[in-house]
Amino acid sequence: LWQDHDHDEL
Amino acid sequence: MNIFRLLGDLSHLLAIIILLVKIWKTRSCAGISGKSQILFAVVYTSRYLDLINAFISPYNTIMKIVFLAASYGTIYLMYMKFKATYDVNHDTFRIEFLIAPAAVLALIVNHAFEPLEILWTFSIYLESVAILPQLFLVSKTGEAESITSHYLFMLGSYRALYIFNWIYRYYAENHYDLIAIVAGIVQTVLYCDFFYLYITKVLKGKKLQLPA
């Protein structure tokens, strides 16, 4: 799994 | 930022504005599910806690604040100002059946077992099903006003456009987030039946009426 999500996406 | 992301955000924004303007102009929230609106407020609140610890861009910050404010504004209009017009007898979906599984799943499947990360994951899972009370309300009454249909169409388009954004990002940036992608696909699939009715009926000037 991706380690952290993208805080840019709303 | 790519074109799909931008168009997705804009259709999300437009959906929220359509809903607020509809309620304000008609002075009525008939046909709108307050349960779904509560779920969206929970979604934005648990997701945008990162406003405190992660500054991305003015665009990002402004959009998050607008979504939060519009969401609480909608709830205020529905449960306070125009409460008398709220279709409470048809809006009977039990939201605890969505909140509890989303919370449990967020605790099990997440990127990191940290409070903010779990809340973000919870918001992604909950958003994917948050429209169900609204779709349930439409199916119970058997119809939706055109303006409500436009709202639902823009809201569905938002997550569909995000899927294109994720496909683009996978190839262009080698970035992907399985939690967001799977939940986003579930969310979009829930709108498919509605999309079909919207295109075959509402766009041809007919009212959205479900077959009896």
Short mmCIF file of C-alpha atoms in Angstrom, two decimals:
data_model
loop_
_atom_site.label_atom_id
_atom_site.label_comp_id
_atom_site.label_asym_id
_atom_site.label_seq_id
_atom_site.Cartn_x
_atom_site.Cartn_y
_atom_site.Cartn_z
CA LEU A 1 0.00 0.00 0.00
CA TRP A 2 1.00 3.60 -0.53
CA GLN A 3 2.72 4.83 2.60
CA ASP A 4 0.89 8.15 2.93
CA HIS A 5 -1.97 9.82 1.11
CA ASP A 6 -1.74 12.98 -0.90
CA HIS A 7 -2.95 15.93 1.16
CA ASP A 8 -3.36 17.94 -2.04
CA GLU A 9 -6.35 15.93 -3.28
CA LEU A 10 -9.60 17.16 -1.87
CA MET B 1 -2.82 19.34 -10.62
CA ASN B 2 -4.12 18.06 -13.93
CA ILE B 3 -7.21 18.84 -15.97
CA PHE B 4 -9.22 15.89 -14.57
CA ARG B 5 -8.46 16.89 -10.99
CA LEU B 6 -9.39 20.51 -11.68
CA LEU B 7 -12.63 19.59 -13.47
CA GLY B 8 -13.43 17.15 -10.65
CA ASP B 9 -12.96 19.81 -8.02
CA LEU B 10 -14.99 22.30 -10.02
CA SER B 11 -17.91 19.91 -10.47
CA HIS B 12 -17.76 19.16 -6.74
CA LEU B 13 -17.87 22.88 -6.02
CA LEU B 14 -20.68 23.41 -8.51
CA ALA B 15 -22.71 20.58 -6.94
CA ILE B 16 -22.44 22.19 -3.52
CA ILE B 17 -23.35 25.63 -4.88
CA ILE B 18 -26.33 24.22 -6.84
CA LEU B 19 -27.66 22.66 -3.64
CA LEU B 20 -27.24 25.79 -1.53
CA VAL B 21 -28.78 28.06 -4.19
CA LYS B 22 -31.69 25.63 -4.72
CA ILE B 23 -32.51 25.58 -1.01
CA TRP B 24 -32.08 29.33 -0.67
CA LYS B 25 -34.08 30.34 -3.79
CA THR B 26 -36.98 27.91 -3.29
CA ARG B 27 -36.84 28.40 0.50
CA SER B 28 -37.23 24.63 0.69
CA CYS B 29 -35.10 21.55 1.13
CA ALA B 30 -37.78 19.11 -0.04
CA GLY B 31 -36.27 16.10 -1.76
CA ILE B 32 -32.88 16.57 -0.16
CA SER B 33 -31.58 14.03 2.34
CA GLY B 34 -30.37 15.66 5.54
CA LYS B 35 -28.78 12.33 6.43
CA SER B 36 -26.48 12.51 3.39
CA GLN B 37 -25.65 16.12 4.22
CA ILE B 38 -24.71 15.13 7.77
CA LEU B 39 -22.50 12.36 6.39
CA PHE B 40 -20.78 14.82 4.04
CA ALA B 41 -20.13 17.18 6.95
CA VAL B 42 -18.58 14.27 8.88
CA VAL B 43 -16.52 13.39 5.80
CA TYR B 44 -15.12 16.90 5.31
CA THR B 45 -14.52 17.42 9.01
CA SER B 46 -12.55 14.22 9.47
CA ARG B 47 -10.62 14.67 6.22
CA TYR B 48 -9.73 18.35 6.41
CA LEU B 49 -8.22 18.21 9.86
CA ASP B 50 -5.00 18.33 7.84
CA LEU B 51 -5.67 22.05 7.42
CA ILE B 52 -3.94 22.29 10.78
CA ASN B 53 -0.77 20.36 9.99
CA ALA B 54 -0.29 20.28 6.21
CA PHE B 55 -0.23 23.45 4.12
CA ILE B 56 -0.27 22.61 0.41
CA SER B 57 -1.37 25.71 -1.50
CA PRO B 58 -3.81 28.61 -1.20
CA TYR B 59 -6.11 26.77 -3.66
CA ASN B 60 -6.08 23.69 -1.46
CA THR B 61 -6.73 25.61 1.75
CA ILE B 62 -9.50 27.75 0.26
CA MET B 63 -11.31 24.77 -1.30
CA LYS B 64 -11.19 22.81 1.94
CA ILE B 65 -12.60 25.76 3.90
CA VAL B 66 -15.31 26.34 1.26
CA PHE B 67 -16.37 22.66 1.36
CA LEU B 68 -16.52 22.71 5.15
CA ALA B 69 -18.42 26.00 5.31
CA ALA B 70 -20.88 25.04 2.55
CA SER B 71 -21.50 21.69 4.18
CA TYR B 72 -22.30 23.17 7.59
CA GLY B 73 -24.27 25.95 5.87
CA THR B 74 -26.43 23.34 4.14
CA ILE B 75 -27.07 21.58 7.43
CA TYR B 76 -28.02 24.88 9.04
CA LEU B 77 -30.51 25.61 6.24
CA MET B 78 -32.01 22.12 6.43
CA TYR B 79 -32.23 21.61 10.18
CA MET B 80 -32.78 25.18 11.34
CA LYS B 81 -33.89 27.80 8.84
CA PHE B 82 -36.04 25.70 6.51
CA LYS B 83 -36.68 22.81 8.88
CA ALA B 84 -40.42 22.86 8.13
CA THR B 85 -39.76 21.86 4.51
CA TYR B 86 -37.43 18.99 5.37
CA ASP B 87 -38.75 15.66 4.09
CA VAL B 88 -38.10 13.89 7.38
CA ASN B 89 -40.64 11.08 6.85
CA HIS B 90 -38.91 9.86 3.69
CA ASP B 91 -35.36 10.42 4.90
CA THR B 92 -35.21 7.28 6.98
CA PHE B 93 -31.87 5.73 6.05
CA ARG B 94 -30.00 4.56 9.16
CA ILE B 95 -26.65 6.31 8.88
CA GLU B 96 -25.09 4.34 11.72
CA PHE B 97 -25.07 1.39 9.30
CA LEU B 98 -22.68 3.39 7.13
CA ILE B 99 -20.65 5.17 9.81
CA ALA B 100 -19.85 2.08 11.89
CA PRO B 101 -18.53 -0.13 9.05
CA ALA B 102 -16.52 2.80 7.61
CA ALA B 103 -14.96 3.35 11.04
CA VAL B 104 -14.14 -0.33 11.55
CA LEU B 105 -12.69 -0.64 8.05
CA ALA B 106 -10.59 2.50 8.58
CA LEU B 107 -9.12 0.93 11.69
CA ILE B 108 -8.22 -2.24 9.79
CA VAL B 109 -7.19 -1.02 6.31
CA ASN B 110 -5.18 2.22 6.45
CA HIS B 111 -1.82 3.64 5.41
CA ALA B 112 -0.64 4.19 8.98
CA PHE B 113 -2.19 3.52 12.37
CA GLU B 114 -2.19 7.18 13.45
CA PRO B 115 -5.18 9.27 14.53
CA LEU B 116 -5.16 11.73 11.59
CA GLU B 117 -4.44 9.00 9.07
CA ILE B 118 -7.28 6.83 10.40
CA LEU B 119 -9.66 9.79 10.31
CA TRP B 120 -8.62 10.51 6.72
CA THR B 121 -9.20 6.86 5.76
CA PHE B 122 -12.56 6.87 7.56
CA SER B 123 -13.56 9.96 5.56
CA ILE B 124 -12.64 8.26 2.28
CA TYR B 125 -14.68 5.15 3.13
CA LEU B 126 -17.62 7.15 4.43
CA GLU B 127 -17.66 9.47 1.42
CA SER B 128 -17.92 6.51 -0.92
CA VAL B 129 -21.32 5.61 0.55
CA ALA B 130 -22.49 9.00 1.87
CA ILE B 131 -24.87 9.53 -1.04
CA LEU B 132 -26.87 6.37 -0.23
CA PRO B 133 -29.44 8.14 2.03
CA GLN B 134 -30.04 10.64 -0.81
CA LEU B 135 -30.48 7.90 -3.42
CA PHE B 136 -32.71 6.05 -0.94
CA LEU B 137 -34.84 9.18 -0.53
CA VAL B 138 -35.19 9.57 -4.31
CA SER B 139 -36.16 5.91 -4.66
CA LYS B 140 -38.69 6.21 -1.83
CA THR B 141 -40.44 9.25 -3.27
CA GLY B 142 -39.95 7.86 -6.79
CA GLU B 143 -38.85 11.17 -8.26
CA ALA B 144 -36.41 14.04 -8.04
CA GLU B 145 -36.68 17.67 -9.08
CA SER B 146 -34.48 18.62 -12.03
CA ILE B 147 -32.30 20.80 -9.86
CA THR B 148 -31.74 17.93 -7.42
CA SER B 149 -30.81 15.77 -10.40
CA HIS B 150 -28.27 18.35 -11.56
CA TYR B 151 -26.81 18.38 -8.05
CA LEU B 152 -26.49 14.59 -8.02
CA PHE B 153 -25.01 14.55 -11.51
CA MET B 154 -22.30 17.08 -10.64
CA LEU B 155 -21.55 15.22 -7.40
CA GLY B 156 -21.21 11.92 -9.25
CA SER B 157 -19.11 13.49 -11.99
CA TYR B 158 -16.68 14.75 -9.38
CA ARG B 159 -15.58 11.30 -8.27
CA ALA B 160 -15.70 9.92 -11.82
CA LEU B 161 -13.31 12.71 -12.90
CA TYR B 162 -11.07 11.88 -9.95
CA ILE B 163 -10.73 8.35 -11.34
CA PHE B 164 -9.36 9.81 -14.58
CA ASN B 165 -7.07 11.96 -12.44
CA TRP B 166 -5.75 8.83 -10.70
CA ILE B 167 -5.20 7.03 -14.02
CA TYR B 168 -3.32 10.09 -15.28
CA ARG B 169 -1.23 10.33 -12.11
CA TYR B 170 -0.39 6.64 -12.23
CA TYR B 171 1.16 7.04 -15.68
CA ALA B 172 2.50 10.60 -15.39
CA GLU B 173 3.73 10.63 -11.79
CA ASN B 174 3.85 6.97 -10.86
CA HIS B 175 1.58 7.91 -7.96
CA TYR B 176 -1.32 5.81 -6.79
CA ASP B 177 -3.28 5.45 -3.57
CA LEU B 178 -5.22 2.20 -3.46
CA ILE B 179 -7.51 3.28 -0.62
CA ALA B 180 -8.67 6.37 -2.49
CA ILE B 181 -8.90 4.53 -5.83
CA VAL B 182 -10.99 1.58 -4.62
CA ALA B 183 -13.29 3.79 -2.54
CA GLY B 184 -13.57 6.25 -5.43
CA ILE B 185 -14.60 3.49 -7.82
CA VAL B 186 -17.24 2.23 -5.34
CA GLN B 187 -18.51 5.79 -4.96
CA THR B 188 -18.76 6.30 -8.73
CA VAL B 189 -20.46 2.94 -9.31
CA LEU B 190 -23.22 3.93 -6.87
CA TYR B 191 -24.10 6.79 -9.23
CA CYS B 192 -24.22 4.69 -12.41
CA ASP B 193 -27.92 3.90 -12.24
CA PHE B 194 -28.62 7.57 -11.59
CA PHE B 195 -26.32 8.68 -14.46
CA TYR B 196 -28.34 6.48 -16.80
CA LEU B 197 -31.64 8.02 -15.70
CA TYR B 198 -30.14 11.52 -15.85
CA ILE B 199 -28.92 11.14 -19.42
CA THR B 200 -32.02 9.36 -20.74
CA LYS B 201 -34.58 11.53 -18.94
CA VAL B 202 -33.43 14.78 -17.35
CA LEU B 203 -31.27 15.90 -20.27
CA LYS B 204 -34.27 15.39 -22.56
CA GLY B 205 -36.30 17.77 -20.44
CA LYS B 206 -38.24 15.14 -18.54
CA LYS B 207 -38.53 14.87 -14.81
CA LEU B 208 -36.53 12.15 -13.12
CA GLN B 209 -39.22 9.65 -12.28
CA LEU B 210 -38.53 6.08 -11.34
CA PRO B 211 -40.57 3.34 -12.96
CA ALA B 212 -43.41 2.30 -10.63
#
